[in-house]
């Protein structure tokens, strides 16, 4: 039968559309191109940067057979599918993570544009990815021709502020601190030819805000970041091409005290130096190929301006009457300005910033406005966070608006700020008059929920104050939700605690006179933090800070950057635990290779202290409740644990002799631990929950001792009326240890408690973040000791690791999520849980619910990976996947049956799993 040509054409078109549609749906797509963990980074100094991407596909079992990377010196060349810097050709490899650039040598200031195509399991080549880019920074010290400049003048009346007497001691003598204004620096310059590119490289001793032709450069704050400035200072790079103009131009900078000259912890001001300095180079490329550099040098001009005080603890005072209108625009009259001062008192290494900039990420409206006292207004933003307030106000010239920041309220409705200790945490704005004025600070931040405002000339509205949330802008990578609303609030509290404290360094708290990168807090929380955000770049930077703290003896600081000493078990051990964790989560072999020697020196240091016991002295199980774990035991346990990690890292790096050495040392530590701390009946010294968790989770016991210790741990929990009694050391391993010994039922009970002490207890008291103490505030007794009472202290939020690993069941099986483990634990009080984690290789999702005796579970595994999946079931006949018996499902392999689980391996894709619950699971 013949088909008429018209219908034939239509039929062919229809078939073509179907094929095209099928191709689009099944095609492997290359997404999320990153260089050194960052999207289109500017000014890096890694001469062989690592390139990564993710894959998307609707086909089950899809994987990458090969890839091809093109790297070009311009967008135009890349668009022609030419890699004049690097063309890998077709490389047979499944790897998508951290491919090391191996093309033409990269030089200072060079730009590189790149894209990727891959071949899938059918050997079908994908389309090219969307193009990405990176640029190189100044790679050689000789590339810096700029000079350090600043303004060393002292105003006639510098600001003096009394130190807060937060303990209200009537015998305390008044103390004052002197604060100098922020510095304004500027320079005019002319451009006579067409500009094709302009790159600005800048760093400072202090905080810097750059301006070009009346515009603020970038959206980052607290540049150049926090380091031990005496050793290392980072510079930032910006593309300012579109900000320049033919003819007259101006470049300017505002310098604030920041961490360099401002208050740091209880130590006060001037911890790194007394003179603020700018180092800036603007590299201009003309259309004819010639170049010009505008560098900071003695030709710049300097003045003070409206920022009369800026300090991280004190706050910021801004006098709008002193504004320098047009100071950052060309042809500004700066005859009254002064010459700058040149030179630097320190000579640090200058490197490109490898971390994550601090940025504003969202705004919080005022939820409630009250007037607890006449003309005193309190704005409730509904959430404790880090940031500042945007003030919108009208009034008369000279009116002074005072904003006091606080986390909690007193009984009378005024703000409670005694727990801030000596940190004043207040901003002041002096009006210039003439209409609505808007103020946001430049060089400070606060930890707060409430803003108390005085000095207003008229009654405010809720729009008077808006909360500006800031943190290191690492992408969020996960979601969690379950049937228990309290646990959902707990998850929210953990996230807000992390965002508040992952601010340039992982601080302990964001509000009082501390805000330090405590190493113990960091290492107990880091695995939880990795679930919530992509913190690879953030920790690449901070682990460098941590290594910079290592002293001649070989131990690491109690903080990074360090201020209050070295050593302490569980604190200094961060020097090994944190690099290991980043390696595990992101497959980052470089971080353990680069820091291997420093970690090895630390292990040697521990061994030299008290032999197989390690460091001994330290903080112990900080803030434990009603129990005490011997410091010597904590030291020995952590020494054993970090030594075992060193053995594994040595093996991963191919250092067989070191692996054998550290394995032998671990076995010696383990045997000594058993002899020194474990009694014949399995009782462990201290008889505390933390002691048993350390021994079990760090694998320090024989099999017989493990059985005994597990029973003792359960008994210790029962003795506390099924409540926890751990401190900072015990909190990250309590729930995982219970799951490890087969008692997830107890883990579920502990995490759902709402009576003291528990995570739920603080929520019952109104917490919106994790608190420093389980009872920092109670509705019955009020506030705890002002000496140490933070309402935003993330360490106890380390329970979140268990929520993702054991409630959702998402974990890596080996480094970098190339292989995945999915093993949800079930327990009373939770009938469903759902969420996802965006791993370095793509999204892993888990959504389960209980329907009577049936377990329903939807699982997604990203392309190019596989997962070992543990399904609650007494026998394989009780399991279906996509409505079929397991043996009939493509991409699924039965590995084994355990006592109450079927264990299967699945390829990439989405799966709908259903099983009849075994009788062992209630």
XYZ file of C-alpha atoms in Angstrom, residues 198-633:
436
model
C 40.588 45.775 33.023
C 41.498 43.529 35.956
C 41.809 44.876 39.486
C 43.988 43.049 42.014
C 43.650 44.258 45.577
C 44.490 43.375 49.136
C 44.785 45.247 52.405
C 45.980 45.249 55.954
C 42.513 45.855 57.328
C 39.254 45.631 55.402
C 38.971 47.295 52.020
C 36.051 48.439 49.892
C 37.140 49.428 46.377
C 35.410 51.992 44.158
C 35.821 52.855 40.488
C 34.105 55.835 38.882
C 31.477 56.184 41.576
C 30.636 52.489 41.776
C 31.432 49.963 44.469
C 33.593 47.117 43.115
C 32.118 43.673 43.724
C 29.499 42.466 46.183
C 31.909 41.002 48.718
C 32.520 42.138 52.290
C 35.469 42.007 54.668
C 38.005 41.785 51.837
C 40.701 40.427 51.849
C 39.501 37.944 54.496
C 41.011 36.770 57.759
C 44.395 35.082 57.988
C 47.442 35.343 60.191
C 48.391 38.508 58.329
C 51.949 38.301 59.561
C 52.377 35.099 57.527
C 49.908 35.304 54.666
C 47.578 37.846 53.078
C 45.223 37.035 50.236
C 44.363 39.325 47.355
C 41.103 39.442 45.401
C 40.619 39.926 41.668
C 37.815 41.795 39.913
C 36.848 42.412 36.312
C 36.159 46.154 36.148
C 36.221 46.534 32.360
C 32.694 47.908 32.114
C 33.293 50.380 34.943
C 35.945 52.357 33.051
C 35.359 55.195 30.604
C 37.287 56.992 27.917
C 38.930 60.084 29.325
C 38.917 60.853 33.040
C 38.575 58.044 35.584
C 38.947 57.635 39.327
C 39.798 54.747 41.599
C 39.307 54.781 45.355
C 39.400 52.660 48.481
C 37.915 52.782 51.968
C 39.975 51.069 54.651
C 38.467 49.831 57.918
C 40.047 48.230 60.967
C 38.623 44.732 60.442
C 40.399 41.790 61.983
C 43.763 43.443 61.322
C 43.549 46.458 63.652
C 40.180 45.991 65.319
C 39.179 43.977 68.347
C 39.837 40.244 68.136
C 38.532 38.040 70.936
C 39.238 39.294 74.449
C 42.754 40.296 73.396
C 41.586 43.633 72.056
C 42.890 45.791 69.234
C 46.014 45.859 67.070
C 46.721 42.124 67.104
C 48.448 42.247 63.716
C 49.419 45.882 63.397
C 48.419 49.506 63.946
C 48.633 50.868 60.412
C 45.985 50.173 57.789
C 47.346 49.643 54.314
C 46.123 49.161 50.737
C 47.884 47.280 47.935
C 46.119 47.717 44.607
C 46.917 47.214 40.924
C 44.572 47.936 38.055
C 45.793 46.201 34.887
C 44.335 47.743 31.743
C 44.584 46.200 28.275
C 43.871 48.411 25.265
C 42.386 47.276 21.960
C 45.761 47.778 20.280
C 47.372 45.268 22.657
C 49.237 47.795 24.804
C 48.783 47.836 28.569
C 48.738 50.224 31.477
C 48.934 49.683 35.252
C 47.383 52.002 37.835
C 49.073 51.004 41.096
C 48.794 52.200 44.652
C 51.715 54.544 45.249
C 52.565 57.880 46.904
C 50.639 59.820 44.216
C 47.320 58.798 45.799
C 45.483 61.179 48.140
C 43.968 60.419 51.552
C 41.358 61.735 53.945
C 38.986 60.741 56.705
C 35.261 60.659 56.014
C 31.881 59.770 57.521
C 32.882 56.401 59.017
C 34.243 57.642 62.320
C 34.343 54.214 63.953
C 34.257 50.709 62.457
C 35.018 47.621 64.480
C 33.847 44.011 64.307
C 32.828 43.984 67.986
C 32.085 47.627 68.718
C 30.023 48.261 65.602
C 30.043 51.179 63.183
C 29.346 54.876 63.667
C 28.557 56.827 60.516
C 28.146 60.621 60.431
C 26.329 61.380 57.180
C 27.143 65.086 57.618
C 30.760 64.237 56.815
C 30.035 62.417 53.562
C 32.535 63.078 50.772
C 30.109 63.403 47.885
C 31.751 62.345 44.623
C 35.028 61.316 46.228
C 35.187 58.181 44.058
C 34.392 59.965 40.791
C 36.827 61.651 38.418
C 37.741 65.306 38.775
C 36.796 65.436 42.449
C 38.482 68.310 44.229
C 40.882 66.607 46.642
C 43.151 69.594 47.268
C 42.255 69.493 50.950
C 43.197 65.841 51.129
C 46.623 64.728 52.321
C 49.459 62.738 50.889
C 49.339 59.020 51.668
C 51.888 57.194 53.786
C 53.771 54.388 52.059
C 55.436 51.279 53.425
C 54.472 48.248 55.496
C 55.532 47.039 58.921
C 54.913 43.388 57.949
C 56.066 41.331 54.986
C 53.639 38.463 54.514
C 53.341 36.110 51.566
C 50.720 37.488 49.149
C 48.555 34.846 47.492
C 45.310 34.617 45.549
C 42.237 34.083 47.707
C 41.199 30.409 47.511
C 38.100 30.634 49.692
C 34.472 31.721 49.557
C 33.731 35.461 49.845
C 31.356 36.831 52.463
C 28.241 38.232 50.811
C 24.727 39.339 51.747
C 22.482 36.437 50.768
C 18.970 37.379 51.864
C 16.873 39.976 53.652
C 14.653 39.441 56.694
C 11.684 41.749 57.221
C 10.636 42.892 60.664
C 7.944 40.547 61.972
C 7.028 42.461 65.104
C 7.599 46.027 66.280
C 7.203 46.941 69.956
C 7.838 49.954 72.192
C 8.802 48.520 75.599
C 9.815 51.955 76.880
C 8.950 55.423 75.627
C 10.852 56.158 72.398
C 12.646 52.803 72.597
C 11.617 50.541 69.733
C 12.424 46.840 69.351
C 12.339 45.184 65.937
C 11.972 41.389 65.938
C 13.301 39.793 62.753
C 12.126 36.340 63.819
C 15.464 34.574 63.346
C 18.876 34.669 64.997
C 21.540 35.230 62.339
C 24.748 37.020 61.368
C 24.626 40.297 59.522
C 23.439 43.815 60.086
C 20.357 46.031 59.784
C 19.443 48.318 56.950
C 18.063 51.519 58.430
C 15.573 53.728 56.570
C 14.942 56.972 58.404
C 14.075 60.637 58.061
C 14.963 63.373 60.512
C 16.991 66.449 61.221
C 20.671 66.941 60.586
C 22.569 65.820 63.661
C 19.923 63.357 64.902
C 21.742 60.258 66.184
C 20.063 56.895 65.705
C 21.375 54.177 67.992
C 20.877 50.521 67.017
C 21.637 47.906 69.681
C 21.780 44.314 68.451
C 20.826 41.338 70.601
C 19.810 37.697 70.414
C 17.200 37.705 73.186
C 14.795 39.946 75.093
C 14.561 40.784 78.756
C 11.294 40.171 80.566
C 10.336 43.833 80.063
C 10.724 43.552 76.273
C 14.025 45.434 76.004
C 16.984 43.705 74.413
C 19.237 41.434 76.459
C 22.900 41.930 75.651
C 24.812 41.004 78.813
C 25.956 37.788 77.107
C 27.843 39.849 74.517
C 30.430 40.544 77.227
C 32.696 43.390 76.137
C 31.349 43.492 72.569
C 29.132 46.556 72.302
C 27.495 45.341 69.075
C 25.839 48.666 68.250
C 25.664 50.828 65.138
C 25.086 54.565 65.168
C 23.894 56.730 62.324
C 23.991 60.532 62.434
C 21.618 62.102 59.939
C 22.493 64.763 57.390
C 18.824 65.780 56.996
C 16.860 66.576 53.883
C 14.741 63.498 53.243
C 14.826 59.725 53.571
C 18.250 58.320 54.394
C 19.358 54.697 54.104
C 22.280 53.262 56.030
C 24.111 49.947 56.039
C 27.494 49.488 57.720
C 30.672 48.771 55.789
C 33.064 46.946 58.090
C 31.147 45.230 60.886
C 28.596 42.518 61.520
C 26.530 41.299 64.455
C 24.891 38.117 65.682
C 21.290 39.010 66.504
C 17.558 38.597 66.136
C 16.424 41.849 67.731
C 17.351 45.470 67.037
C 16.607 48.082 69.693
C 16.440 51.557 68.143
C 16.518 54.900 69.942
C 16.929 58.481 68.768
C 14.116 58.487 66.186
C 12.261 61.757 65.736
C 9.033 60.020 64.780
C 7.358 56.662 65.342
C 8.876 54.023 63.045
C 7.222 51.406 60.856
C 8.324 47.825 60.364
C 10.068 48.963 57.169
C 12.464 51.103 59.235
C 14.640 48.049 59.917
C 15.438 45.174 57.545
C 17.796 42.358 58.472
C 20.656 41.683 56.031
C 21.943 38.102 56.290
C 25.628 37.584 55.529
C 27.934 34.574 55.517
C 30.568 32.920 53.369
C 28.539 32.374 50.230
C 29.082 28.636 49.829
C 26.158 27.062 47.914
C 23.544 25.203 49.918
C 23.598 21.540 48.957
C 20.806 19.747 50.770
C 17.295 19.593 52.112
C 15.757 17.664 54.994
C 12.200 17.186 56.199
C 10.431 14.546 58.255
C 7.146 13.839 60.022
C 8.356 15.301 63.336
C 8.021 19.129 63.270
C 10.527 19.502 66.110
C 13.217 17.748 64.054
C 12.442 20.031 61.129
C 12.986 23.020 63.409
C 16.184 21.396 64.665
C 17.403 21.084 61.089
C 16.573 24.750 60.484
C 18.416 25.725 63.661
C 21.497 23.797 62.570
C 21.509 25.438 59.135
C 21.140 28.943 60.564
C 23.884 28.197 63.074
C 26.194 27.108 60.295
C 25.432 30.080 58.066
C 25.984 32.421 61.005
C 29.370 30.929 61.859
C 30.800 29.870 58.504
C 31.836 33.470 57.996
C 35.336 33.643 56.493
C 36.491 31.164 59.137
C 34.368 28.603 61.024
C 33.789 30.604 64.196
C 32.311 29.354 67.439
C 29.818 32.220 67.752
C 29.026 35.459 65.875
C 27.933 37.852 68.612
C 30.166 38.236 71.670
C 33.808 39.236 72.103
C 35.149 35.920 70.796
C 34.147 34.855 67.262
C 37.216 32.674 66.785
C 37.903 29.739 64.510
C 38.021 27.215 67.340
C 39.468 24.006 65.970
C 37.536 21.684 68.273
C 34.163 23.156 67.334
C 35.162 22.957 63.697
C 36.204 19.319 63.620
C 33.190 17.996 65.542
C 30.838 19.761 63.112
C 32.690 19.559 59.795
C 30.992 16.397 58.527
C 27.573 17.899 59.212
C 28.670 21.123 57.556
C 29.651 19.230 54.414
C 26.085 17.962 54.034
C 24.579 21.456 54.220
C 26.855 23.497 51.963
C 29.528 22.987 49.346
C 32.380 23.894 51.685
C 35.275 22.523 49.638
C 36.711 25.954 48.804
C 35.818 27.327 52.239
C 37.862 24.606 53.943
C 40.632 24.714 51.360
C 41.246 28.224 52.642
C 40.693 27.509 56.338
C 42.843 24.384 56.415
C 45.683 26.595 55.161
C 44.939 28.879 58.128
C 45.059 25.807 60.345
C 48.395 24.637 58.974
C 49.762 28.139 59.540
C 49.108 27.649 63.271
C 51.456 24.669 63.585
C 54.259 25.529 65.994
C 57.823 24.284 66.091
C 56.864 21.428 68.398
C 54.430 20.165 65.772
C 51.011 20.776 67.275
C 48.197 22.900 65.881
C 46.432 25.896 67.354
C 43.309 25.834 69.458
C 41.970 28.335 66.935
C 42.852 29.172 63.348
C 44.020 31.887 63.029
C 45.506 31.167 66.443
C 45.205 33.450 69.494
C 44.849 31.418 72.668
C 47.455 28.685 72.555
C 48.187 25.330 70.966
C 47.381 21.720 71.579
C 44.398 20.103 73.339
C 42.991 16.720 72.331
C 40.031 16.989 69.941
C 41.047 20.576 69.151
C 44.527 20.221 67.692
C 43.434 16.915 66.108
C 41.453 19.036 63.644
C 44.743 19.289 61.755
C 44.270 15.669 60.682
C 40.489 15.204 60.870
C 39.519 18.173 58.711
C 41.771 17.385 55.700
C 40.625 13.754 55.928
C 36.970 14.802 55.909
C 37.378 17.056 52.867
C 39.137 14.198 51.100
C 36.305 11.820 51.937
C 33.495 14.150 50.895
C 35.031 15.705 47.791
C 37.655 13.161 46.745
C 40.269 15.880 47.191
C 43.561 14.030 47.161
C 45.497 17.282 46.875
C 44.429 18.473 50.328
C 45.869 15.426 52.049
C 48.976 15.380 49.855
C 49.765 19.067 50.391
C 49.295 18.810 54.167
C 50.697 15.333 54.699
C 54.033 16.419 56.172
C 52.361 18.782 58.648
C 49.968 16.038 59.738
C 52.862 13.623 60.152
C 54.688 16.128 62.361
C 51.573 16.381 64.504
C 51.436 12.604 65.002
C 55.116 12.695 65.990
C 54.368 15.511 68.435
C 51.592 13.509 70.085
C 53.832 10.464 70.399
C 56.549 12.543 72.011
C 54.239 13.955 74.711
C 53.145 10.987 76.774
C 53.892 8.093 74.494
C 50.791 6.136 73.540
C 48.480 8.503 75.399
C 49.265 11.619 73.359
C 48.715 15.263 74.309
C 46.681 14.807 77.541
C 46.155 18.427 78.569
C 43.222 20.296 77.169
C 39.568 21.214 77.431
C 38.186 17.727 77.957
C 34.594 16.951 76.987
C 33.682 20.612 77.004
C 30.328 21.464 78.619
C 29.398 17.848 79.340
C 26.297 17.484 81.510
C 26.601 15.550 84.745
C 29.561 13.442 83.674
C 33.317 13.707 83.383
C 35.490 11.875 80.906
C 39.194 11.697 81.865
C 41.269 14.024 79.720
C 43.940 11.358 79.426
C 41.386 8.970 77.913
